[in-house]
Coordinates of C-alpha atoms and ligand atoms in Angstrom, one line a residue:
M269 CA 0.0 0.0 0.0
V270 CA 1.3 3.4 -1.0
P271 CA 1.8 5.6 2.1
A272 CA -0.3 8.8 2.1
P273 CA 1.8 12.0 1.5
L274 CA 3.1 13.7 4.5
F275 CA 1.4 16.7 6.1
H276 CA 2.6 20.1 5.0
S277 CA 1.8 23.6 6.3
D278 CA -0.9 24.0 3.7
D279 CA -2.7 20.9 4.9
L280 CA -2.8 22.3 8.4
R281 CA -4.1 25.6 7.1
R282 CA -6.9 23.9 5.2
W283 CA -7.8 21.6 8.1
R284 CA -7.9 24.5 10.6
S285 CA -10.2 26.3 8.2
C286 CA -12.5 23.4 7.1
E287 CA -12.2 19.7 7.6
R288 CA -13.9 19.1 4.2
R289 CA -11.5 21.4 2.4
F290 CA -8.6 19.5 4.0
W291 CA -10.1 16.1 3.1
L292 CA -10.9 17.1 -0.6
A293 CA -7.3 18.5 -1.0
R294 CA -5.7 15.4 0.4
H295 CA -7.7 13.1 -1.8
R296 CA -6.9 15.2 -4.8
L297 CA -3.2 14.9 -3.9
Q298 CA -3.5 11.1 -3.6
R299 CA -4.9 11.1 -7.1
G300 CA -1.7 12.8 -8.3
E301 CA -2.9 16.3 -8.6
P302 CA -0.4 18.4 -6.6
A303 CA -1.2 21.9 -5.5
S304 CA 1.3 24.5 -6.4
A305 CA 2.2 27.3 -4.1
P306 CA 3.5 30.6 -5.6
G307 CA 7.0 31.6 -4.6
P308 CA 8.0 34.9 -3.1
A309 CA 8.3 37.9 -5.4
P310 CA 11.9 38.5 -6.6
E311 CA 12.2 41.7 -4.7
A312 CA 11.1 40.1 -1.5
D313 CA 13.6 37.3 -2.0
V314 CA 16.4 39.9 -2.5
A315 CA 15.3 41.6 0.7
L316 CA 15.5 38.4 2.7
R317 CA 18.9 37.5 1.4
A318 CA 20.2 41.0 2.2
S319 CA 18.9 40.6 5.8
F320 CA 20.8 37.3 6.1
P321 CA 23.9 37.9 4.0
H322 CA 25.6 34.6 5.1
A323 CA 22.5 32.5 4.5
D324 CA 22.5 29.0 3.1
T325 CA 19.5 28.6 0.7
V326 CA 17.7 25.3 0.3
A327 CA 16.0 25.1 -3.0
A328 CA 12.2 24.5 -2.8
P329 CA 11.7 20.7 -3.2
Q330 CA 8.8 19.5 -5.4
T331 CA 9.3 15.7 -5.5
P332 CA 9.9 13.1 -2.6
S333 CA 13.5 12.7 -3.8
Q334 CA 14.0 16.4 -3.8
W335 CA 12.6 16.6 -0.3
L336 CA 15.2 14.0 0.7
Q337 CA 18.0 16.1 -0.8
A338 CA 16.6 19.3 0.8
M339 CA 16.5 17.6 4.3
R340 CA 20.1 16.3 3.8
H341 CA 21.2 19.8 2.8
T342 CA 19.4 21.3 5.9
L343 CA 21.0 18.7 8.3
D344 CA 24.4 19.2 6.7
C345 CA 24.2 23.0 7.4
L346 CA 23.1 22.4 11.0
D347 CA 25.8 19.8 11.6
S348 CA 28.6 22.1 10.7
D349 CA 31.1 22.6 13.5
A350 CA 32.1 26.0 12.2
A351 CA 31.0 29.0 14.2
M352 CA 28.0 30.7 12.4
P353 CA 28.8 34.2 11.3
E354 CA 26.5 37.1 12.1
G355 CA 23.8 37.1 9.5
W356 CA 23.9 33.3 9.0
A357 CA 20.6 31.5 8.4
I358 CA 19.1 28.7 6.4
L359 CA 16.5 30.0 4.0
G360 CA 14.0 27.3 3.3
A361 CA 15.2 24.7 5.8
C362 CA 13.4 21.4 5.3
L363 CA 12.6 19.0 8.1
T364 CA 10.5 15.9 8.6
S365 CA 9.1 14.6 11.9
E366 CA 8.3 11.0 12.7
D367 CA 4.6 11.8 13.1
R368 CA 4.5 12.5 9.4
A369 CA 4.8 16.3 9.2
Q370 CA 7.1 17.8 6.6
V371 CA 7.9 21.5 6.7
R372 CA 10.0 24.1 4.8
I373 CA 10.9 26.8 7.3
D374 CA 11.3 30.3 5.8
V375 CA 14.3 31.3 8.1
L376 CA 16.2 29.1 10.6
T377 CA 19.0 30.8 12.5
A378 CA 21.1 29.7 15.4
G379 CA 20.7 31.3 18.9
E380 CA 22.9 30.9 22.0
H381 CA 20.6 28.1 23.4
G382 CA 19.2 26.6 20.3
L383 CA 17.5 27.2 16.9
R384 CA 15.4 30.3 16.1
L385 CA 12.8 29.9 13.4
F386 CA 10.7 32.5 11.6
K387 CA 8.0 32.8 9.2
V388 CA 8.3 35.7 6.7
R389 CA 5.2 37.8 6.1
H390 CA 5.4 40.6 3.6
A391 CA 2.8 42.4 5.7
T392 CA 2.7 44.6 8.8
V393 CA 0.7 42.1 10.9
G394 CA 0.3 38.3 11.1
D395 CA -2.8 36.3 11.6
D396 CA -3.9 33.1 13.2
A397 CA -2.8 30.9 10.2
D398 CA 0.7 32.2 10.7
V399 CA 0.7 31.2 14.4
D400 CA -0.5 27.8 13.3
T401 CA 2.3 27.4 10.8
V402 CA 5.0 28.5 13.2
A403 CA 3.5 26.1 15.9
L404 CA 3.8 23.3 13.3
W405 CA 7.4 24.2 12.4
T406 CA 8.4 24.4 16.1
H407 CA 6.8 21.0 16.7
V408 CA 8.6 19.4 13.8
A409 CA 12.0 20.9 14.8
A410 CA 11.5 19.7 18.4
R411 CA 10.5 16.2 17.2
C412 CA 13.8 16.2 15.1
G413 CA 15.7 16.6 18.4
F414 CA 16.6 20.3 18.1
A415 CA 16.3 22.7 20.9
V416 CA 14.1 25.6 19.8
Q417 CA 15.1 28.9 21.5
G418 CA 12.8 31.2 19.5
A419 CA 10.0 31.1 17.1
G420 CA 8.1 34.0 15.5
L421 CA 7.3 36.1 12.5
L422 CA 9.4 38.5 10.4
L423 CA 7.1 41.4 9.5
V424 CA 7.6 44.5 7.4
D425 CA 8.8 47.4 9.5
T426 CA 7.0 50.5 8.0
D427 CA 9.7 52.9 9.6
F428 CA 12.3 51.3 7.4
V429 CA 13.8 53.7 4.9
Y430 CA 15.5 52.0 1.9
P431 CA 18.9 53.4 1.5
G432 CA 19.4 51.8 -2.0
H433 CA 22.0 49.5 -3.4
G434 CA 20.0 46.4 -2.3
C435 CA 20.6 47.2 1.5
Y436 CA 17.5 45.8 3.1
A437 CA 18.9 45.1 6.6
G438 CA 16.3 46.4 9.0
L439 CA 13.3 45.9 6.6
F440 CA 11.9 43.1 8.9
R441 CA 11.1 43.3 12.5
E442 CA 10.9 40.2 14.7
V443 CA 7.6 39.3 16.5
D444 CA 8.0 36.6 19.2
L445 CA 5.3 34.1 19.0
R446 CA 6.4 31.7 21.9
P447 CA 4.0 33.1 24.4
V448 CA 1.0 32.0 22.1
L449 CA 2.4 28.7 20.7
G450 CA 1.4 26.7 23.9
S451 CA -2.3 27.2 22.8
R452 CA -1.6 25.1 19.7
P453 CA -1.8 21.4 20.3
V454 CA 0.0 20.4 17.2
A455 CA 0.5 16.7 18.0
Q456 CA -3.2 16.3 18.6
W457 CA -4.0 18.2 15.3
L458 CA -1.8 15.8 13.4
H459 CA -3.5 12.9 14.9
D460 CA -6.9 14.3 14.1
M461 CA -5.9 15.1 10.6
R462 CA -4.9 11.5 10.0
D463 CA -8.2 10.3 11.3
C464 CA -10.1 12.8 9.1
E465 CA -8.1 11.8 6.0
H466 CA -9.0 8.2 6.4
G467 CA -12.6 8.8 7.3
P468 CA -15.6 9.6 5.1
E469 CA -15.9 12.8 3.1
P470 CA -16.9 15.5 5.6
G471 CA -20.1 17.5 5.0
A472 CA -20.0 21.2 3.9
T473 CA -19.9 23.8 6.7
P474 CA -20.6 27.0 4.8
G475 CA -19.3 30.1 6.4
P476 CA -17.0 33.1 6.0
H477 CA -14.0 30.6 5.9
C478 CA -15.2 29.6 2.4
H479 CA -14.3 33.0 1.1
Q480 CA -11.5 34.3 3.3
G481 CA -8.2 35.2 1.7
S482 CA -8.2 34.0 -1.9
G483 CA -11.2 31.7 -1.1
C484 CA -11.6 28.0 -1.0
E485 CA -10.4 26.2 -4.1
F486 CA -13.5 23.9 -3.8
A487 CA -16.1 26.7 -3.4
A488 CA -17.4 26.2 -7.0
S489 CA -18.1 22.5 -6.5
C490 CA -19.2 22.8 -2.9
K491 CA -22.6 24.2 -3.8
A492 CA -23.9 25.1 -0.4
C493 CA -20.8 27.3 -0.1
A494 CA -20.8 28.9 -3.5
P495 CA -20.2 32.7 -3.0
P496 CA -23.2 34.9 -3.8
P497 CA -23.2 36.2 -7.3
R498 CA -21.2 39.3 -7.5
S499 CA -23.5 42.2 -8.1
R500 CA -22.1 45.4 -9.3
R501 CA -23.0 48.1 -7.0
A502 CA -25.2 50.6 -8.6
L503 CA -25.1 54.3 -8.4
P504 CA -27.2 55.9 -5.8
G505 CA -30.6 56.2 -7.2
G506 CA -29.6 53.8 -10.0
A507 CA -28.8 56.5 -12.6
L508 CA -27.3 60.0 -13.0
R509 CA -30.0 62.6 -12.9
L510 CA -28.3 66.0 -12.5
D511 CA -29.4 69.3 -11.2
P512 CA -29.3 71.6 -14.3
A513 CA -27.2 74.1 -12.4
V514 CA -24.2 71.9 -12.8
T515 CA -24.0 73.1 -16.4
A516 CA -23.6 76.7 -15.4
L517 CA -20.9 75.6 -12.9
A518 CA -19.0 73.5 -15.5
R519 CA -18.9 76.5 -17.8
T520 CA -16.9 78.4 -15.2
W521 CA -14.1 76.0 -15.4
P522 CA -11.4 77.8 -17.6
H523 CA -9.7 76.4 -20.6
P524 CA -7.3 74.7 -21.2
R525 CA -9.1 72.0 -19.1
R526 CA -7.2 68.9 -18.1
C527 CA -8.8 65.6 -17.1
L528 CA -6.2 64.0 -14.9
R529 CA -5.7 60.5 -13.4
F530 CA -2.8 59.1 -11.4
D531 CA -1.6 55.6 -10.9
T532 CA 0.5 54.7 -7.9
I533 CA 2.1 51.7 -6.3
G534 CA 3.1 50.9 -2.7
T535 CA 5.1 47.7 -2.2
A536 CA 6.1 45.9 1.0
V537 CA 9.6 45.9 -0.2
P538 CA 10.6 49.3 -1.4
V539 CA 12.3 49.5 -4.7
W540 CA 13.6 53.1 -4.8
S541 CA 16.1 54.6 -2.3
G542 CA 14.7 57.1 0.2
T543 CA 11.3 55.3 0.1
R544 CA 9.5 53.3 2.8
P545 CA 7.4 50.1 2.7
Y546 CA 3.9 50.7 1.4
Q547 CA 4.7 54.3 0.6
T548 CA 2.2 55.5 -2.1
L549 CA 4.4 56.4 -5.1
P550 CA 3.1 57.7 -8.3
F551 CA 4.4 56.0 -11.5
Q552 CA 1.9 57.1 -14.2
W553 CA -0.2 60.1 -15.0
S554 CA -2.7 60.3 -17.8
C555 CA -4.1 63.7 -19.0
A556 CA -6.6 64.7 -21.6
V557 CA -6.3 68.4 -22.5
Q558 CA -9.3 70.3 -23.9
A559 CA -8.3 73.5 -25.7
A560 CA -10.6 76.6 -25.8
D561 CA -12.0 75.4 -29.2
G562 CA -13.2 72.2 -27.7
S563 CA -10.5 69.9 -29.3
W564 CA -8.9 67.3 -27.1
S565 CA -5.3 66.0 -27.0
D566 CA -4.0 63.0 -25.0
H567 CA -0.7 63.1 -22.9
Q568 CA 0.9 60.6 -20.6
F569 CA 3.9 59.8 -18.4
L570 CA 4.8 56.3 -17.4
A571 CA 7.9 55.5 -15.4
D572 CA 10.6 53.5 -17.1
A573 CA 10.6 50.0 -15.8
Q574 CA 14.4 50.0 -15.9
G575 CA 14.9 53.5 -14.7
G576 CA 15.4 54.6 -11.1
D577 CA 13.1 56.5 -8.8
P578 CA 10.5 58.1 -11.2
R579 CA 9.2 60.8 -8.9
R580 CA 11.2 63.7 -10.2
A581 CA 10.5 62.9 -13.8
F582 CA 6.8 62.5 -12.9
A583 CA 6.7 65.9 -11.2
L584 CA 8.5 67.7 -14.0
S585 CA 6.4 66.2 -16.8
L586 CA 3.2 66.8 -14.8
L587 CA 4.1 70.5 -14.4
Q588 CA 4.7 70.7 -18.1
V589 CA 1.4 69.2 -19.1
L590 CA -0.6 71.1 -16.5
G591 CA 0.9 74.5 -17.4
D592 CA 0.0 77.4 -15.3
E593 CA -3.6 78.1 -16.2
G594 CA -6.9 76.3 -16.7
A595 CA -9.0 73.9 -14.6
V596 CA -7.6 70.4 -13.6
L597 CA -10.4 68.0 -13.4
A598 CA -10.1 64.8 -11.3
Y599 CA -12.4 62.3 -9.6
N600 CA -11.9 61.9 -5.9
A601 CA -9.3 64.5 -6.3
G602 CA -8.0 64.3 -2.8
F603 CA -5.9 61.4 -4.1
E604 CA -4.2 63.5 -6.8
R605 CA -4.0 66.5 -4.4
N606 CA -2.1 64.4 -1.8
R607 CA 0.3 63.0 -4.3
I608 CA 1.1 66.5 -5.6
R609 CA 1.6 67.7 -2.0
E610 CA 4.0 64.8 -1.4
L611 CA 5.9 65.7 -4.5
A612 CA 6.2 69.2 -3.3
Q613 CA 7.7 68.0 0.0
W614 CA 10.2 65.7 -1.8
F615 CA 11.4 68.4 -4.3
E616 CA 11.8 71.7 -2.6
D617 CA 12.8 73.4 -5.9
L618 CA 9.5 72.3 -7.6
A619 CA 7.4 73.0 -4.5
P620 CA 6.1 76.5 -5.5
A621 CA 5.0 75.3 -8.9
L622 CA 3.4 72.1 -7.6
E623 CA 1.5 73.9 -4.8
A624 CA 0.2 76.4 -7.3
L625 CA -1.6 73.5 -9.0
L626 CA -3.7 72.7 -6.0
P627 CA -6.3 75.6 -6.2
R628 CA -6.9 74.8 -9.8
I629 CA -8.1 71.2 -9.1
V630 CA -11.8 70.6 -9.4
D631 CA -13.1 67.4 -7.7
L632 CA -15.7 65.9 -10.1
Y633 CA -16.8 63.5 -7.4
Q634 CA -17.8 66.4 -5.1
V635 CA -19.6 68.2 -8.1
L636 CA -21.4 65.0 -8.9
R637 CA -22.6 64.3 -5.4
S638 CA -23.7 67.7 -4.8
H639 CA -25.7 67.9 -8.1
Q640 CA -27.2 64.4 -8.2
Q641 CA -31.0 64.9 -8.0
D642 CA -31.9 61.3 -6.7
P643 CA -31.7 60.8 -3.0
V644 CA -28.7 58.7 -1.9
K645 CA -29.9 55.1 -1.2
G646 CA -26.5 53.5 -0.8
G647 CA -24.6 52.1 -3.8
S648 CA -21.2 53.0 -5.0
W649 CA -19.7 56.3 -6.1
S650 CA -16.4 54.7 -7.1
F651 CA -14.7 55.7 -10.2
R652 CA -15.6 52.3 -11.7
A653 CA -19.3 52.6 -10.9
I654 CA -19.3 56.1 -12.5
A655 CA -17.5 54.8 -15.5
R656 CA -20.2 52.1 -16.0
A657 CA -22.9 54.8 -15.8
V658 CA -21.3 57.5 -18.1
A659 CA -19.2 55.3 -20.4
P660 CA -20.7 51.8 -20.5
D661 CA -18.9 51.1 -23.8
I662 CA -15.5 51.4 -22.0
D663 CA -14.0 48.4 -20.3
L664 CA -11.7 49.6 -17.6
A665 CA -10.3 46.1 -16.9
L666 CA -6.6 45.9 -17.6
R667 CA -5.7 42.8 -19.5
L668 CA -2.4 41.3 -20.8
D669 CA -2.0 38.8 -23.6
P670 CA -2.2 35.3 -22.0
A671 CA 0.4 34.2 -24.4
L672 CA 2.9 36.4 -22.4
D673 CA 2.7 34.0 -19.5
A674 CA 1.4 36.8 -17.2
E675 CA -1.8 37.1 -15.4
H676 CA -4.2 38.5 -18.1
E677 CA -6.4 40.5 -15.9
S678 CA -4.7 42.7 -13.4
S679 CA -4.6 46.0 -11.6
A680 CA -2.3 48.8 -12.8
Q681 CA -0.1 48.2 -9.8
S682 CA 0.4 44.5 -10.5
V683 CA 1.1 45.2 -14.2
F684 CA 3.6 47.9 -13.3
A685 CA 5.2 45.4 -10.7
L686 CA 5.4 42.8 -13.5
M687 CA 7.1 45.3 -15.8
H688 CA 9.5 46.3 -13.2
R689 CA 10.5 42.6 -12.2
P690 CA 14.2 42.1 -12.5
G691 CA 15.1 40.0 -15.6
Q692 CA 11.7 40.6 -17.2
S693 CA 11.7 40.1 -20.9
A694 CA 11.5 43.0 -23.3
A695 CA 8.3 41.6 -24.8
V696 CA 6.5 41.5 -21.4
R697 CA 7.8 44.9 -20.6
Q698 CA 6.5 46.4 -23.8
A699 CA 3.1 44.6 -23.4
C700 CA 2.8 46.0 -19.8
R701 CA 3.7 49.5 -21.1
E702 CA 1.0 49.4 -23.8
A703 CA -1.5 48.0 -21.4
L704 CA -0.9 50.6 -18.8
Q705 CA -1.0 53.5 -21.3
A706 CA -4.1 52.3 -22.8
H707 CA -5.7 51.9 -19.4
G708 CA -4.7 55.4 -18.4
Q709 CA -6.2 56.8 -21.6
R710 CA -9.5 55.0 -21.1
E711 CA -9.7 56.5 -17.6
T712 CA -9.4 60.0 -19.0
V713 CA -12.1 59.2 -21.5
V714 CA -14.4 58.5 -18.6
L715 CA -13.6 61.9 -17.1
R716 CA -14.3 63.5 -20.4
R717 CA -17.7 61.8 -20.6
L718 CA -18.5 63.0 -17.0
L719 CA -17.6 66.6 -18.0
A720 CA -19.8 66.3 -21.1
L721 CA -22.6 65.1 -18.9
F722 CA -22.3 68.1 -16.7
E723 CA -22.2 70.4 -19.8
R724 CA -25.4 68.8 -21.2
A725 CA -27.5 68.6 -18.0
G726 CA -28.8 72.1 -18.2
A727 CA -30.0 71.6 -21.8
E728 CA -31.7 68.3 -21.1
Q729 CA -34.0 69.4 -18.3
Ligands
LIG1046 S1 -16.4 25.7 0.2 FE1 -16.5 26.0 2.4 S2 -17.4 24.2 3.2 FE2 -16.9 23.8 1.1 S3 -14.8 22.8 1.3 FE3 -14.5 24.9 1.0 S4 -14.2 25.9 2.9 FE4 -15.2 23.8 3.2

């Protein structure tokens, strides 16, 4: 009889969330359909290596023979008599316990009185599933005969300022989980998981756990738990019926008028020197300019994927396109205003010109809300909801060609990150560039349609 595959961290995560989910995944695995787990983003990997410059890295095993190799590699590293230098660790240490649990530990280091192990989270806080995982790793390390001195999480420290040149020491802060690990009876869990696996298929237990995180992979076939159909949130009142006074107001907005949209990114691992984790950084502006004769022209800036910090080039090009007169029209304009204020703080020499833009900004969201005739009955005022109302023919989804081996429906942030990935091919970079520029231009078309609606409202009443 072929032994069942060993239990991994993902099995525990599923079992703790829903016994049926665990059972279905284990039986799928036994049918030879392995689940794949995405690896860390390249920038994250670079940051971790920089934090442990003398680390040994154990390659992620996929097959049983690779697991054997990985465990041998781990034990060889731990058996070494040489004194471990500052910054030593094993990244991806692989261990197996006699009670059939097999783990790959993100970071294993040596303390004075034993091993210290850490789960890396590219987030500012951890959750219960992280504690479960660390408890499992601690259990396996102890069962393998190692003294465990410390166990915890490495979380992103938002006070960290990236000095550049790949120096990420200090990006992560340690959170000690030892005080809470005692509440995790891992040995009992493993016993119960074995019983569950060999028992009958558990019934469905629909609940919020079916949709947490990226959702249960069996939700579609687990009918009782299928998520409610996604309904697009309608506009308040269901449609745009505007107070005719909005037309007179719109006519006061001086030419040349600019319809402006920003795209920004905020990554856990900062890419540009002088920036912090999750700092909101602008990388693209899109602007449609209406001259006094009513004609339109399109303008754009998109950061070079291979260039450095794009903020100064962003600010300079923005000042050029916005000039020194005319209304600047944006939706939910607080976002654009705040980014311009931040640019003014970063670049003292540009501050007067950037701050002079602020009084010219008109928030179309505020205008729309204050001139919508129907009473507010809930619904969404998001840019996407407004786009569906004023430009139903325009699809704001950002799609890449599936042939490029990239996610084909994404956010502007994920496409920019894909374009920026080290070693990215020229073809994918170019496709990302074109997709982002087209996306930005479609967004300014929505703003133009909203402006046109304002200008027509008086005549239609
Ligand atoms: S959909 Fe819900 S009840 Fe069904 S297996 Fe998944 S988590 Fe369990």
